[in-house]
CSV table of C-alpha atoms in Angstrom, one decimal:
chain,number,residue,atom,x,y,z
A,17,UNK,CA,88.3,101.3,100.0
A,18,UNK,CA,90.5,98.2,99.8
A,19,UNK,CA,89.8,97.1,103.4
A,20,UNK,CA,93.5,97.3,104.3
A,21,UNK,CA,94.1,99.9,107.0
A,22,UNK,CA,97.5,101.6,107.6
A,23,UNK,CA,98.4,104.0,110.3
A,24,UNK,CA,99.7,106.6,110.6
A,25,UNK,CA,99.1,108.3,107.3
A,26,UNK,CA,102.1,110.6,107.7
A,27,UNK,CA,105.1,110.4,109.9
A,28,UNK,CA,107.9,113.0,110.3
A,29,UNK,CA,110.9,112.1,112.3
A,30,UNK,CA,114.6,112.8,112.7
A,31,UNK,CA,117.6,110.8,111.6
A,32,UNK,CA,118.6,108.1,114.1
A,33,UNK,CA,115.1,107.6,115.4
A,34,UNK,CA,112.8,104.6,115.4
A,35,UNK,CA,109.3,104.3,114.1
A,36,UNK,CA,106.6,101.7,113.9
A,37,UNK,CA,104.1,101.4,111.0
A,38,UNK,CA,100.9,99.5,111.5
A,39,UNK,CA,98.8,97.5,109.1
A,40,UNK,CA,95.4,95.7,109.5
A,41,UNK,CA,94.7,93.4,106.6
A,42,UNK,CA,91.3,92.8,105.0
A,43,UNK,CA,89.0,90.5,106.9
A,44,UNK,CA,89.9,86.9,106.0
A,45,UNK,CA,93.2,87.7,104.4
A,46,UNK,CA,96.1,85.6,105.9
A,47,UNK,CA,99.0,87.2,104.1
A,48,UNK,CA,100.5,90.6,104.7
A,49,UNK,CA,103.2,92.2,102.5
A,50,UNK,CA,105.2,95.3,103.0
A,51,UNK,CA,106.5,97.5,100.1
A,52,UNK,CA,108.6,100.6,100.0
A,53,UNK,CA,108.0,103.2,97.3
A,54,UNK,CA,110.6,106.0,97.0
A,55,UNK,CA,110.3,109.0,94.8
A,56,UNK,CA,110.3,108.0,91.1
A,57,UNK,CA,110.9,104.4,92.2
A,58,UNK,CA,108.8,101.4,91.8
A,59,UNK,CA,107.4,99.2,94.5
A,60,UNK,CA,110.2,97.5,96.3
A,61,UNK,CA,109.2,94.3,98.1
A,62,UNK,CA,110.4,94.2,101.7
A,63,UNK,CA,108.8,91.2,103.4
A,64,UNK,CA,105.8,88.8,103.5
A,65,UNK,CA,104.0,87.2,106.4
A,66,UNK,CA,101.6,84.4,106.2
A,67,UNK,CA,99.4,83.5,109.2
A,68,UNK,CA,101.9,84.9,111.6
A,69,UNK,CA,105.1,83.6,110.1
A,70,UNK,CA,107.6,85.1,107.8
A,71,UNK,CA,107.4,83.6,104.4
A,72,UNK,CA,109.4,85.6,101.9
A,73,UNK,CA,112.0,88.3,102.2
A,74,UNK,CA,113.1,91.0,99.7
A,75,UNK,CA,115.8,93.6,100.0
A,76,UNK,CA,114.9,94.6,103.5
A,77,UNK,CA,117.6,96.3,105.5
A,78,UNK,CA,118.8,94.9,108.7
A,79,UNK,CA,117.6,98.1,110.4
A,80,UNK,CA,114.1,97.2,109.4
A,81,UNK,CA,112.0,94.4,111.0
A,82,UNK,CA,108.5,93.3,110.9
A,83,UNK,CA,106.1,90.9,112.5
A,84,UNK,CA,102.5,89.6,112.2
A,85,UNK,CA,100.5,89.1,115.3
A,86,UNK,CA,97.9,86.4,116.1
A,87,UNK,CA,95.1,88.7,115.1
A,88,UNK,CA,96.9,89.0,111.7
A,89,UNK,CA,97.7,92.7,111.9
A,90,UNK,CA,101.3,93.5,111.1
A,91,UNK,CA,103.9,96.1,112.2
A,92,UNK,CA,107.0,97.3,110.3
A,93,UNK,CA,109.7,98.7,112.5
A,94,UNK,CA,112.3,101.0,111.1
A,95,UNK,CA,115.2,102.0,113.2
A,96,UNK,CA,118.4,104.2,113.0
A,97,UNK,CA,116.5,106.1,110.4
A,98,UNK,CA,118.4,107.8,107.6
A,99,UNK,CA,117.4,110.5,105.1
A,100,UNK,CA,117.2,107.8,102.4
A,101,UNK,CA,114.5,106.0,104.3
A,102,UNK,CA,112.0,108.7,103.4
A,103,UNK,CA,109.4,107.0,101.3
A,104,UNK,CA,105.9,105.8,101.0
A,105,UNK,CA,105.4,102.5,102.8
A,106,UNK,CA,102.6,100.3,101.6
A,107,UNK,CA,101.1,97.3,103.2
A,108,UNK,CA,99.1,94.8,101.2
A,109,UNK,CA,97.1,91.7,102.0
A,110,UNK,CA,95.8,88.7,100.2
A,111,UNK,CA,93.9,85.6,101.0
A,112,UNK,CA,96.8,83.4,99.8
A,113,UNK,CA,95.2,80.1,100.5
A,114,UNK,CA,96.1,76.7,98.9
A,115,UNK,CA,98.5,76.9,96.0
A,116,UNK,CA,96.7,79.7,94.2
A,117,UNK,CA,97.9,83.2,93.7
A,118,UNK,CA,95.4,85.8,94.9
A,119,UNK,CA,95.5,89.5,94.2
A,120,UNK,CA,97.2,91.9,96.6
A,121,UNK,CA,95.0,94.6,98.0
A,122,UNK,CA,97.0,97.7,99.1
A,123,UNK,CA,96.4,100.1,101.9
A,124,UNK,CA,96.7,103.8,101.4
A,125,UNK,CA,100.3,103.9,102.7
A,126,UNK,CA,102.3,105.6,105.3
A,127,UNK,CA,104.4,108.5,104.1
A,128,UNK,CA,107.6,108.7,106.1
A,129,UNK,CA,109.7,111.8,106.1
A,130,UNK,CA,113.1,111.7,107.8
A,131,UNK,CA,114.6,115.1,108.4
B,27,UNK,CA,115.5,85.9,92.1
B,28,UNK,CA,112.8,87.3,89.9
B,29,UNK,CA,113.5,90.5,87.9
B,30,UNK,CA,110.8,92.4,86.0
B,31,UNK,CA,111.7,94.9,83.3
B,32,UNK,CA,109.0,97.3,82.1
B,33,UNK,CA,108.9,99.5,79.0
B,34,UNK,CA,108.4,102.3,78.2
B,35,UNK,CA,108.9,104.4,81.3
B,36,UNK,CA,106.7,107.1,80.0
B,37,UNK,CA,104.0,107.0,77.3
B,38,UNK,CA,101.9,109.8,75.9
B,39,UNK,CA,98.9,109.2,73.7
B,40,UNK,CA,96.0,111.1,72.3
B,41,UNK,CA,92.6,110.4,73.7
B,42,UNK,CA,91.0,107.5,71.7
B,43,UNK,CA,94.3,105.9,70.8
B,44,UNK,CA,95.6,102.6,72.1
B,45,UNK,CA,98.4,102.2,74.6
B,46,UNK,CA,100.7,99.2,75.0
B,47,UNK,CA,103.0,98.5,77.9
B,48,UNK,CA,105.4,95.6,77.8
B,49,UNK,CA,107.1,93.6,80.5
B,50,UNK,CA,109.6,90.8,80.7
B,51,UNK,CA,110.4,88.5,83.6
B,52,UNK,CA,113.4,86.4,84.4
B,53,UNK,CA,112.1,83.4,86.5
B,54,UNK,CA,110.4,80.9,84.1
B,55,UNK,CA,108.6,79.4,87.1
B,56,UNK,CA,106.6,82.6,87.7
B,57,UNK,CA,103.0,81.9,87.3
B,58,UNK,CA,101.0,85.0,88.1
B,59,UNK,CA,101.1,88.3,86.4
B,60,UNK,CA,99.0,91.2,87.7
B,61,UNK,CA,98.8,94.8,86.5
B,62,UNK,CA,98.3,97.7,88.9
B,63,UNK,CA,97.2,101.3,88.3
B,64,UNK,CA,98.5,104.0,90.6
B,65,UNK,CA,97.1,107.5,90.5
B,66,UNK,CA,99.1,110.3,91.9
B,67,UNK,CA,99.3,110.1,95.7
B,68,UNK,CA,97.1,107.0,95.9
B,69,UNK,CA,97.5,103.3,96.4
B,70,UNK,CA,98.1,100.8,93.6
B,71,UNK,CA,94.9,99.2,92.4
B,72,UNK,CA,94.6,95.9,90.6
B,73,UNK,CA,93.2,96.4,87.1
B,74,UNK,CA,93.7,92.9,85.6
B,75,UNK,CA,95.7,89.8,86.1
B,76,UNK,CA,96.6,86.7,84.2
B,77,UNK,CA,97.8,83.3,85.2
B,78,UNK,CA,100.4,81.2,83.4
B,79,UNK,CA,97.8,78.7,82.0
B,80,UNK,CA,96.1,81.5,80.0
B,81,UNK,CA,97.5,83.4,77.0
B,82,UNK,CA,95.1,86.3,76.9
B,83,UNK,CA,92.5,88.0,79.1
B,84,UNK,CA,90.2,90.9,78.4
B,85,UNK,CA,88.1,93.2,80.5
B,86,UNK,CA,86.3,95.9,78.6
B,87,UNK,CA,89.0,98.3,77.3
B,88,UNK,CA,91.9,96.5,78.8
B,89,UNK,CA,93.6,93.3,77.8
B,90,UNK,CA,96.7,91.4,78.9
B,91,UNK,CA,98.7,88.9,76.8
B,92,UNK,CA,101.2,86.4,78.1
B,93,UNK,CA,104.0,84.7,76.1
B,94,UNK,CA,105.5,82.1,78.5
B,95,UNK,CA,108.1,81.0,76.0
B,96,UNK,CA,109.5,84.5,75.6
B,97,UNK,CA,108.8,85.4,79.2
B,98,UNK,CA,107.0,88.6,78.4
B,99,UNK,CA,103.5,90.0,79.0
B,100,UNK,CA,101.8,93.1,77.8
B,101,UNK,CA,99.0,95.4,78.8
B,102,UNK,CA,96.8,96.9,76.0
B,103,UNK,CA,94.4,99.8,76.7
B,104,UNK,CA,92.1,100.7,73.8
B,105,UNK,CA,90.1,103.8,73.3
B,106,UNK,CA,92.1,105.6,76.0
B,107,UNK,CA,90.5,108.3,78.1
B,108,UNK,CA,92.0,111.1,80.2
B,109,UNK,CA,91.1,109.2,83.3
B,110,UNK,CA,93.4,106.4,82.2
B,111,UNK,CA,96.3,108.8,83.0
B,112,UNK,CA,98.3,107.2,85.8
B,113,UNK,CA,101.4,105.0,86.5
B,114,UNK,CA,100.9,101.4,85.5
B,115,UNK,CA,102.9,98.6,87.1
B,116,UNK,CA,103.4,95.1,85.9
B,117,UNK,CA,104.4,92.4,88.3
B,118,UNK,CA,105.3,88.7,88.4
B,119,UNK,CA,105.2,86.2,91.2
B,120,UNK,CA,105.6,82.6,92.0
B,121,UNK,CA,103.5,81.1,94.7
B,122,UNK,CA,105.5,78.5,96.6
B,123,UNK,CA,104.2,75.8,99.0
B,124,UNK,CA,103.9,77.0,102.5
B,125,UNK,CA,102.4,80.4,101.5
B,126,UNK,CA,105.5,82.0,100.3
B,127,UNK,CA,104.8,84.6,97.6
B,128,UNK,CA,107.1,87.4,96.4
B,129,UNK,CA,105.4,89.7,94.0
B,130,UNK,CA,108.1,91.6,92.1
B,131,UNK,CA,107.1,94.8,90.3
B,132,UNK,CA,108.4,96.6,87.3
B,133,UNK,CA,109.5,100.2,87.6
B,134,UNK,CA,106.3,101.5,86.2
B,135,UNK,CA,105.0,103.4,83.1
B,136,UNK,CA,103.7,106.8,83.4
B,137,UNK,CA,100.8,107.0,80.9
B,138,UNK,CA,99.5,110.4,79.9
B,139,UNK,CA,96.3,110.6,77.8
B,140,UNK,CA,96.0,114.0,76.1
B,141,UNK,CA,92.4,115.3,75.5
């Protein structure tokens, strides 16, 4: 168990709908990262938050948004869903203190199916 | 931005043989290079990482080498076992001041170890 908790595990919804994915980082980790993994695709970086503030952005669509709350949990909001948004969404966390890279620890993911 | 190329995309070896996976990165300022193993339907798990001030690192049957001049790094698995079968991802990142860290992944190598 990585200590990173993601809910829900599975989500099935229709095109045009909006969903929220939730992530609780490991205790003590300040950074949260969101990744998208489509079928036969690698891990696409979406966004990073550090201690409540956005710190780095990847190829995140404008229909997607995220935030990190004061208790350090994070939510990824996906709106106007399209079939192509069907994927496994991973959250990861790291200590990320000082100027020292620390390993990312991944949650078990949320599998989103858009029908 | 950073781009990571990974080769080969698939690799099949006989049990007991060695496996080598190679990655190149584009941003010469990247300073952290982890490797993750992802079994089918599971989360990526860190297996080894290397920082830019080190040329080689070993952990039992796995080793990683880094050539900063050529901007490439490799994963070596010796005495492969069937349980090594998985998708392996390399990644590169640069930790910037203020907590910004974008970890960019390669597209993955599907390793199959045949008994």
